[in-house]
Amino acid sequence: MMSTTQVLVDLRSDSDSDEEIDRPVVAHLSWKNQIFPLYEGENLIGREKVCEAALDHPSVSSKHAEIVITGQQVLVRDLRSDNGTFVEMQAGSGDYKKLSVRDNSRTIEHNSKIRLGMVSCTFSLSKDSSTDNMKDTTDSMKDTSNPSNPSSSDTLPQVSPRSNLQFETQSFPPIQGGNSEG
């Protein structure tokens, strides 16, 4: 009697399961102390783990919006989200435009703010398209007042393209007018 051995071959490679690794990081989306790398082409933003920026927040839809980066043009597109996508008309202006069914996309520029439901993020272009730029961006945001003794709050955590983050919202009382005499 002959014995048989069955060989199972896994034809998937590590790069097949995470195709973004092959695409260069060309921009970042940041919220509080989290930085999400963005790639040339389409980048999904939403609650689902398949999104490049997975935001676990109740006001963010499962597939809320996408940022499409092609060459020098960056486009934000609402994906029929429940709580809307709002894009700053000009970086730093504070003037937002809500994307609608008829007008569901808008171009943005470096340092533009994007609001997804109640989550406000900042879009920034990378200095270069290398993945090492994520570390450069993180290093530039550190408090260098005491470089010999950095605390854990001085460094930003690295976020993988498929990170699933949980956010905590807080309400603050309005700021009252004060006396500026010193």
PDB file of C-alpha atoms in Angstrom:
ATOM      1  CA  MET A   1       0.000   0.000   0.000  1.00  0.00           C
ATOM      2  CA  MET A   2       1.304   3.439  -0.945  1.00  0.00           C
ATOM      3  CA  SER A   3       0.989   6.465   1.308  1.00  0.00           C
ATOM      4  CA  THR A   4       0.253   9.866  -0.143  1.00  0.00           C
ATOM      5  CA  THR A   5       1.240  13.230   1.139  1.00  0.00           C
ATOM      6  CA  GLN A   6      -0.838  16.247   0.302  1.00  0.00           C
ATOM      7  CA  VAL A   7       1.023  19.500  -0.257  1.00  0.00           C
ATOM      8  CA  LEU A   8      -0.842  22.752   0.138  1.00  0.00           C
ATOM      9  CA  VAL A   9       0.758  25.746  -1.487  1.00  0.00           C
ATOM     10  CA  ASP A  10      -0.164  29.268  -0.428  1.00  0.00           C
ATOM     11  CA  LEU A  11       0.056  31.288  -3.623  1.00  0.00           C
ATOM     12  CA  ARG A  12      -0.533  34.573  -1.843  1.00  0.00           C
ATOM     13  CA  SER A  13       2.511  36.618  -0.983  1.00  0.00           C
ATOM     14  CA  ASP A  14       2.653  39.189   1.791  1.00  0.00           C
ATOM     15  CA  SER A  15       2.550  41.973  -0.783  1.00  0.00           C
ATOM     16  CA  ASP A  16      -0.695  40.612  -2.279  1.00  0.00           C
ATOM     17  CA  SER A  17      -2.542  41.090   0.989  1.00  0.00           C
ATOM     18  CA  ASP A  18      -1.345  44.672   1.446  1.00  0.00           C
ATOM     19  CA  GLU A  19      -0.860  46.232  -1.984  1.00  0.00           C
ATOM     20  CA  GLU A  20      -0.310  49.761  -0.591  1.00  0.00           C
ATOM     21  CA  ILE A  21       3.225  48.784   0.442  1.00  0.00           C
ATOM     22  CA  ASP A  22       4.216  49.007  -3.253  1.00  0.00           C
ATOM     23  CA  ARG A  23       2.699  52.476  -3.679  1.00  0.00           C
ATOM     24  CA  PRO A  24       4.779  55.429  -2.505  1.00  0.00           C
ATOM     25  CA  VAL A  25       3.522  57.538   0.398  1.00  0.00           C
ATOM     26  CA  VAL A  26       2.819  60.964  -1.105  1.00  0.00           C
ATOM     27  CA  ALA A  27       0.710  62.595   1.623  1.00  0.00           C
ATOM     28  CA  HIS A  28      -0.671  62.167   5.139  1.00  0.00           C
ATOM     29  CA  LEU A  29      -3.986  62.617   6.897  1.00  0.00           C
ATOM     30  CA  SER A  30      -3.655  63.524  10.568  1.00  0.00           C
ATOM     31  CA  TRP A  31      -6.129  63.664  13.425  1.00  0.00           C
ATOM     32  CA  LYS A  32      -4.944  64.612  16.896  1.00  0.00           C
ATOM     33  CA  ASN A  33      -1.776  62.520  17.332  1.00  0.00           C
ATOM     34  CA  GLN A  34      -2.464  59.924  14.616  1.00  0.00           C
ATOM     35  CA  ILE A  35      -0.893  60.048  11.149  1.00  0.00           C
ATOM     36  CA  PHE A  36      -2.277  57.996   8.249  1.00  0.00           C
ATOM     37  CA  PRO A  37      -0.105  57.582   5.151  1.00  0.00           C
ATOM     38  CA  LEU A  38      -1.831  58.334   1.847  1.00  0.00           C
ATOM     39  CA  TYR A  39      -0.753  56.920  -1.491  1.00  0.00           C
ATOM     40  CA  GLU A  40      -0.822  57.839  -5.172  1.00  0.00           C
ATOM     41  CA  GLY A  41      -4.307  56.899  -6.419  1.00  0.00           C
ATOM     42  CA  GLU A  42      -7.442  56.248  -4.342  1.00  0.00           C
ATOM     43  CA  ASN A  43      -7.362  56.303  -0.520  1.00  0.00           C
ATOM     44  CA  LEU A  44     -10.513  55.280   1.385  1.00  0.00           C
ATOM     45  CA  ILE A  45     -11.467  56.968   4.653  1.00  0.00           C
ATOM     46  CA  GLY A  46     -14.060  55.413   6.931  1.00  0.00           C
ATOM     47  CA  ARG A  47     -14.733  53.014   9.802  1.00  0.00           C
ATOM     48  CA  GLU A  48     -13.972  49.797   7.890  1.00  0.00           C
ATOM     49  CA  LYS A  49     -10.601  48.152   8.397  1.00  0.00           C
ATOM     50  CA  VAL A  50     -10.012  48.084   4.627  1.00  0.00           C
ATOM     51  CA  CYS A  51      -9.751  51.889   4.591  1.00  0.00           C
ATOM     52  CA  GLU A  52      -6.324  53.530   4.396  1.00  0.00           C
ATOM     53  CA  ALA A  53      -7.514  55.804   7.213  1.00  0.00           C
ATOM     54  CA  ALA A  54      -9.752  53.630   9.422  1.00  0.00           C
ATOM     55  CA  LEU A  55     -11.478  56.005  11.861  1.00  0.00           C
ATOM     56  CA  ASP A  56     -13.533  54.225  14.506  1.00  0.00           C
ATOM     57  CA  HIS A  57     -15.855  57.112  15.323  1.00  0.00           C
ATOM     58  CA  PRO A  58     -19.678  56.983  15.357  1.00  0.00           C
ATOM     59  CA  SER A  59     -20.037  60.046  13.093  1.00  0.00           C
ATOM     60  CA  VAL A  60     -17.864  58.481  10.363  1.00  0.00           C
ATOM     61  CA  SER A  61     -19.549  56.163   7.835  1.00  0.00           C
ATOM     62  CA  SER A  62     -18.085  52.745   7.037  1.00  0.00           C
ATOM     63  CA  LYS A  63     -16.804  54.108   3.705  1.00  0.00           C
ATOM     64  CA  HIS A  64     -17.175  57.838   4.267  1.00  0.00           C
ATOM     65  CA  ALA A  65     -14.953  59.525   1.674  1.00  0.00           C
ATOM     66  CA  GLU A  66     -11.921  59.042  -0.490  1.00  0.00           C
ATOM     67  CA  ILE A  67      -8.886  61.120  -1.305  1.00  0.00           C
ATOM     68  CA  VAL A  68      -7.651  60.636  -4.867  1.00  0.00           C
ATOM     69  CA  ILE A  69      -4.076  61.746  -5.501  1.00  0.00           C
ATOM     70  CA  THR A  70      -2.976  61.937  -9.140  1.00  0.00           C
ATOM     71  CA  GLY A  71       0.224  63.824  -9.875  1.00  0.00           C
ATOM     72  CA  GLN A  72      -0.192  67.345  -8.524  1.00  0.00           C
ATOM     73  CA  GLN A  73      -3.986  67.146  -8.105  1.00  0.00           C
ATOM     74  CA  VAL A  74      -5.645  66.029  -4.869  1.00  0.00           C
ATOM     75  CA  LEU A  75      -9.381  65.423  -4.877  1.00  0.00           C
ATOM     76  CA  VAL A  76     -11.684  64.675  -1.913  1.00  0.00           C
ATOM     77  CA  ARG A  77     -14.873  62.812  -2.782  1.00  0.00           C
ATOM     78  CA  ASP A  78     -17.822  62.109  -0.462  1.00  0.00           C
ATOM     79  CA  LEU A  79     -19.092  58.533  -0.765  1.00  0.00           C
ATOM     80  CA  ARG A  80     -22.701  59.336   0.214  1.00  0.00           C
ATOM     81  CA  SER A  81     -21.805  59.464   3.884  1.00  0.00           C
ATOM     82  CA  ASP A  82     -24.516  59.848   6.531  1.00  0.00           C
ATOM     83  CA  ASN A  83     -22.973  62.840   8.337  1.00  0.00           C
ATOM     84  CA  GLY A  84     -21.335  64.626   5.427  1.00  0.00           C
ATOM     85  CA  THR A  85     -17.867  65.560   4.263  1.00  0.00           C
ATOM     86  CA  PHE A  86     -16.781  69.180   4.591  1.00  0.00           C
ATOM     87  CA  VAL A  87     -13.693  70.556   2.839  1.00  0.00           C
ATOM     88  CA  GLU A  88     -11.888  73.788   3.672  1.00  0.00           C
ATOM     89  CA  MET A  89     -12.231  76.085   0.646  1.00  0.00           C
ATOM     90  CA  GLN A  90      -8.664  77.390   1.000  1.00  0.00           C
ATOM     91  CA  ALA A  91      -6.047  76.043   3.424  1.00  0.00           C
ATOM     92  CA  GLY A  92      -6.196  77.994   6.684  1.00  0.00           C
ATOM     93  CA  SER A  93      -9.356  79.936   5.757  1.00  0.00           C
ATOM     94  CA  GLY A  94     -11.751  78.122   8.095  1.00  0.00           C
ATOM     95  CA  ASP A  95     -14.382  78.432   5.332  1.00  0.00           C
ATOM     96  CA  TYR A  96     -15.846  74.966   4.662  1.00  0.00           C
ATOM     97  CA  LYS A  97     -17.873  73.614   1.753  1.00  0.00           C
ATOM     98  CA  LYS A  98     -20.158  70.629   2.294  1.00  0.00           C
ATOM     99  CA  LEU A  99     -19.875  68.096  -0.490  1.00  0.00           C
ATOM    100  CA  SER A 100     -23.301  67.145  -1.876  1.00  0.00           C
ATOM    101  CA  VAL A 101     -24.762  64.536  -4.224  1.00  0.00           C
ATOM    102  CA  ARG A 102     -24.428  66.901  -7.209  1.00  0.00           C
ATOM    103  CA  ASP A 103     -21.129  68.438  -6.111  1.00  0.00           C
ATOM    104  CA  ASN A 104     -19.536  65.458  -4.354  1.00  0.00           C
ATOM    105  CA  SER A 105     -15.856  66.259  -4.919  1.00  0.00           C
ATOM    106  CA  ARG A 106     -13.457  69.139  -4.440  1.00  0.00           C
ATOM    107  CA  THR A 107      -9.736  69.704  -4.928  1.00  0.00           C
ATOM    108  CA  ILE A 108      -7.667  70.435  -1.839  1.00  0.00           C
ATOM    109  CA  GLU A 109      -4.169  71.689  -1.146  1.00  0.00           C
ATOM    110  CA  HIS A 110      -1.423  71.170   1.428  1.00  0.00           C
ATOM    111  CA  ASN A 111      -2.609  71.812   5.028  1.00  0.00           C
ATOM    112  CA  SER A 112      -6.313  71.816   4.088  1.00  0.00           C
ATOM    113  CA  LYS A 113      -8.776  70.694   6.746  1.00  0.00           C
ATOM    114  CA  ILE A 114     -11.331  67.978   6.026  1.00  0.00           C
ATOM    115  CA  ARG A 115     -14.266  67.269   8.342  1.00  0.00           C
ATOM    116  CA  LEU A 116     -15.776  63.783   8.201  1.00  0.00           C
ATOM    117  CA  GLY A 117     -18.900  63.897  10.346  1.00  0.00           C
ATOM    118  CA  MET A 118     -17.537  65.249  13.646  1.00  0.00           C
ATOM    119  CA  VAL A 119     -13.906  64.253  12.969  1.00  0.00           C
ATOM    120  CA  SER A 120     -11.667  67.062  11.733  1.00  0.00           C
ATOM    121  CA  CYS A 121      -8.465  66.007   9.939  1.00  0.00           C
ATOM    122  CA  THR A 122      -5.586  67.833   8.282  1.00  0.00           C
ATOM    123  CA  PHE A 123      -4.287  66.836   4.853  1.00  0.00           C
ATOM    124  CA  SER A 124      -0.591  67.383   4.184  1.00  0.00           C
ATOM    125  CA  LEU A 125       1.624  66.576   1.228  1.00  0.00           C
ATOM    126  CA  SER A 126       4.863  64.718   1.883  1.00  0.00           C
ATOM    127  CA  LYS A 127       8.205  66.367   1.187  1.00  0.00           C
ATOM    128  CA  ASP A 128       9.057  63.356  -0.946  1.00  0.00           C
ATOM    129  CA  SER A 129       7.397  60.071  -1.792  1.00  0.00           C
ATOM    130  CA  SER A 130       9.589  57.809   0.348  1.00  0.00           C
ATOM    131  CA  THR A 131       8.085  55.819   3.193  1.00  0.00           C
ATOM    132  CA  ASP A 132      10.839  57.211   5.433  1.00  0.00           C
ATOM    133  CA  ASN A 133       9.071  60.572   5.211  1.00  0.00           C
ATOM    134  CA  MET A 134       6.539  59.350   7.765  1.00  0.00           C
ATOM    135  CA  LYS A 135       9.342  59.210  10.340  1.00  0.00           C
ATOM    136  CA  ASP A 136      10.562  62.666   9.223  1.00  0.00           C
ATOM    137  CA  THR A 137       7.055  64.084   9.719  1.00  0.00           C
ATOM    138  CA  THR A 138       6.808  62.466  13.146  1.00  0.00           C
ATOM    139  CA  ASP A 139      10.250  63.743  14.182  1.00  0.00           C
ATOM    140  CA  SER A 140       9.415  67.292  13.105  1.00  0.00           C
ATOM    141  CA  MET A 141       6.371  67.299  15.403  1.00  0.00           C
ATOM    142  CA  LYS A 142       8.340  66.364  18.539  1.00  0.00           C
ATOM    143  CA  ASP A 143       8.913  68.807  21.374  1.00  0.00           C
ATOM    144  CA  THR A 144      12.644  69.476  21.221  1.00  0.00           C
ATOM    145  CA  SER A 145      12.829  71.641  24.347  1.00  0.00           C
ATOM    146  CA  ASN A 146      14.477  68.754  26.225  1.00  0.00           C
ATOM    147  CA  PRO A 147      15.887  66.376  23.602  1.00  0.00           C
ATOM    148  CA  SER A 148      17.954  64.382  26.112  1.00  0.00           C
ATOM    149  CA  ASN A 149      14.863  63.217  28.014  1.00  0.00           C
ATOM    150  CA  PRO A 150      11.929  62.685  25.635  1.00  0.00           C
ATOM    151  CA  SER A 151       8.676  61.495  27.157  1.00  0.00           C
ATOM    152  CA  SER A 152       6.206  59.153  25.493  1.00  0.00           C
ATOM    153  CA  SER A 153       4.035  62.170  24.669  1.00  0.00           C
ATOM    154  CA  ASP A 154       6.900  63.594  22.555  1.00  0.00           C
ATOM    155  CA  THR A 155       6.583  60.899  19.915  1.00  0.00           C
ATOM    156  CA  LEU A 156       3.682  60.058  17.665  1.00  0.00           C
ATOM    157  CA  PRO A 157       2.716  56.421  17.224  1.00  0.00           C
ATOM    158  CA  GLN A 158       3.258  54.934  13.790  1.00  0.00           C
ATOM    159  CA  VAL A 159      -0.042  53.927  12.207  1.00  0.00           C
ATOM    160  CA  SER A 160      -0.214  51.193   9.614  1.00  0.00           C
ATOM    161  CA  PRO A 161      -2.318  51.814   6.501  1.00  0.00           C
ATOM    162  CA  ARG A 162      -5.005  49.474   7.817  1.00  0.00           C
ATOM    163  CA  SER A 163      -5.048  50.558  11.476  1.00  0.00           C
ATOM    164  CA  ASN A 164      -8.379  50.528  13.252  1.00  0.00           C
ATOM    165  CA  LEU A 165      -8.420  53.429  15.687  1.00  0.00           C
ATOM    166  CA  GLN A 166     -10.836  54.276  18.448  1.00  0.00           C
ATOM    167  CA  PHE A 167     -11.557  57.924  19.179  1.00  0.00           C
ATOM    168  CA  GLU A 168     -12.893  59.532  22.300  1.00  0.00           C
ATOM    169  CA  THR A 169     -14.884  62.746  21.965  1.00  0.00           C
ATOM    170  CA  GLN A 170     -15.079  65.366  24.658  1.00  0.00           C
ATOM    171  CA  SER A 171     -17.217  68.449  25.151  1.00  0.00           C
ATOM    172  CA  PHE A 172     -15.685  71.633  26.460  1.00  0.00           C
ATOM    173  CA  PRO A 173     -17.461  74.681  27.884  1.00  0.00           C
ATOM    174  CA  PRO A 174     -17.276  77.848  25.760  1.00  0.00           C
ATOM    175  CA  ILE A 175     -14.329  80.158  26.443  1.00  0.00           C
ATOM    176  CA  GLN A 176     -15.372  83.257  28.332  1.00  0.00           C
ATOM    177  CA  GLY A 177     -13.811  86.671  27.666  1.00  0.00           C
ATOM    178  CA  GLY A 178     -10.957  87.404  30.030  1.00  0.00           C
ATOM    179  CA  ASN A 179      -8.728  90.196  31.196  1.00  0.00           C
ATOM    180  CA  SER A 180      -5.432  90.288  29.278  1.00  0.00           C
ATOM    181  CA  GLU A 181      -3.558  92.477  31.778  1.00  0.00           C
ATOM    182  CA  GLY A 182      -0.307  90.860  32.819  1.00  0.00           C
TER     183      GLY A 182
END
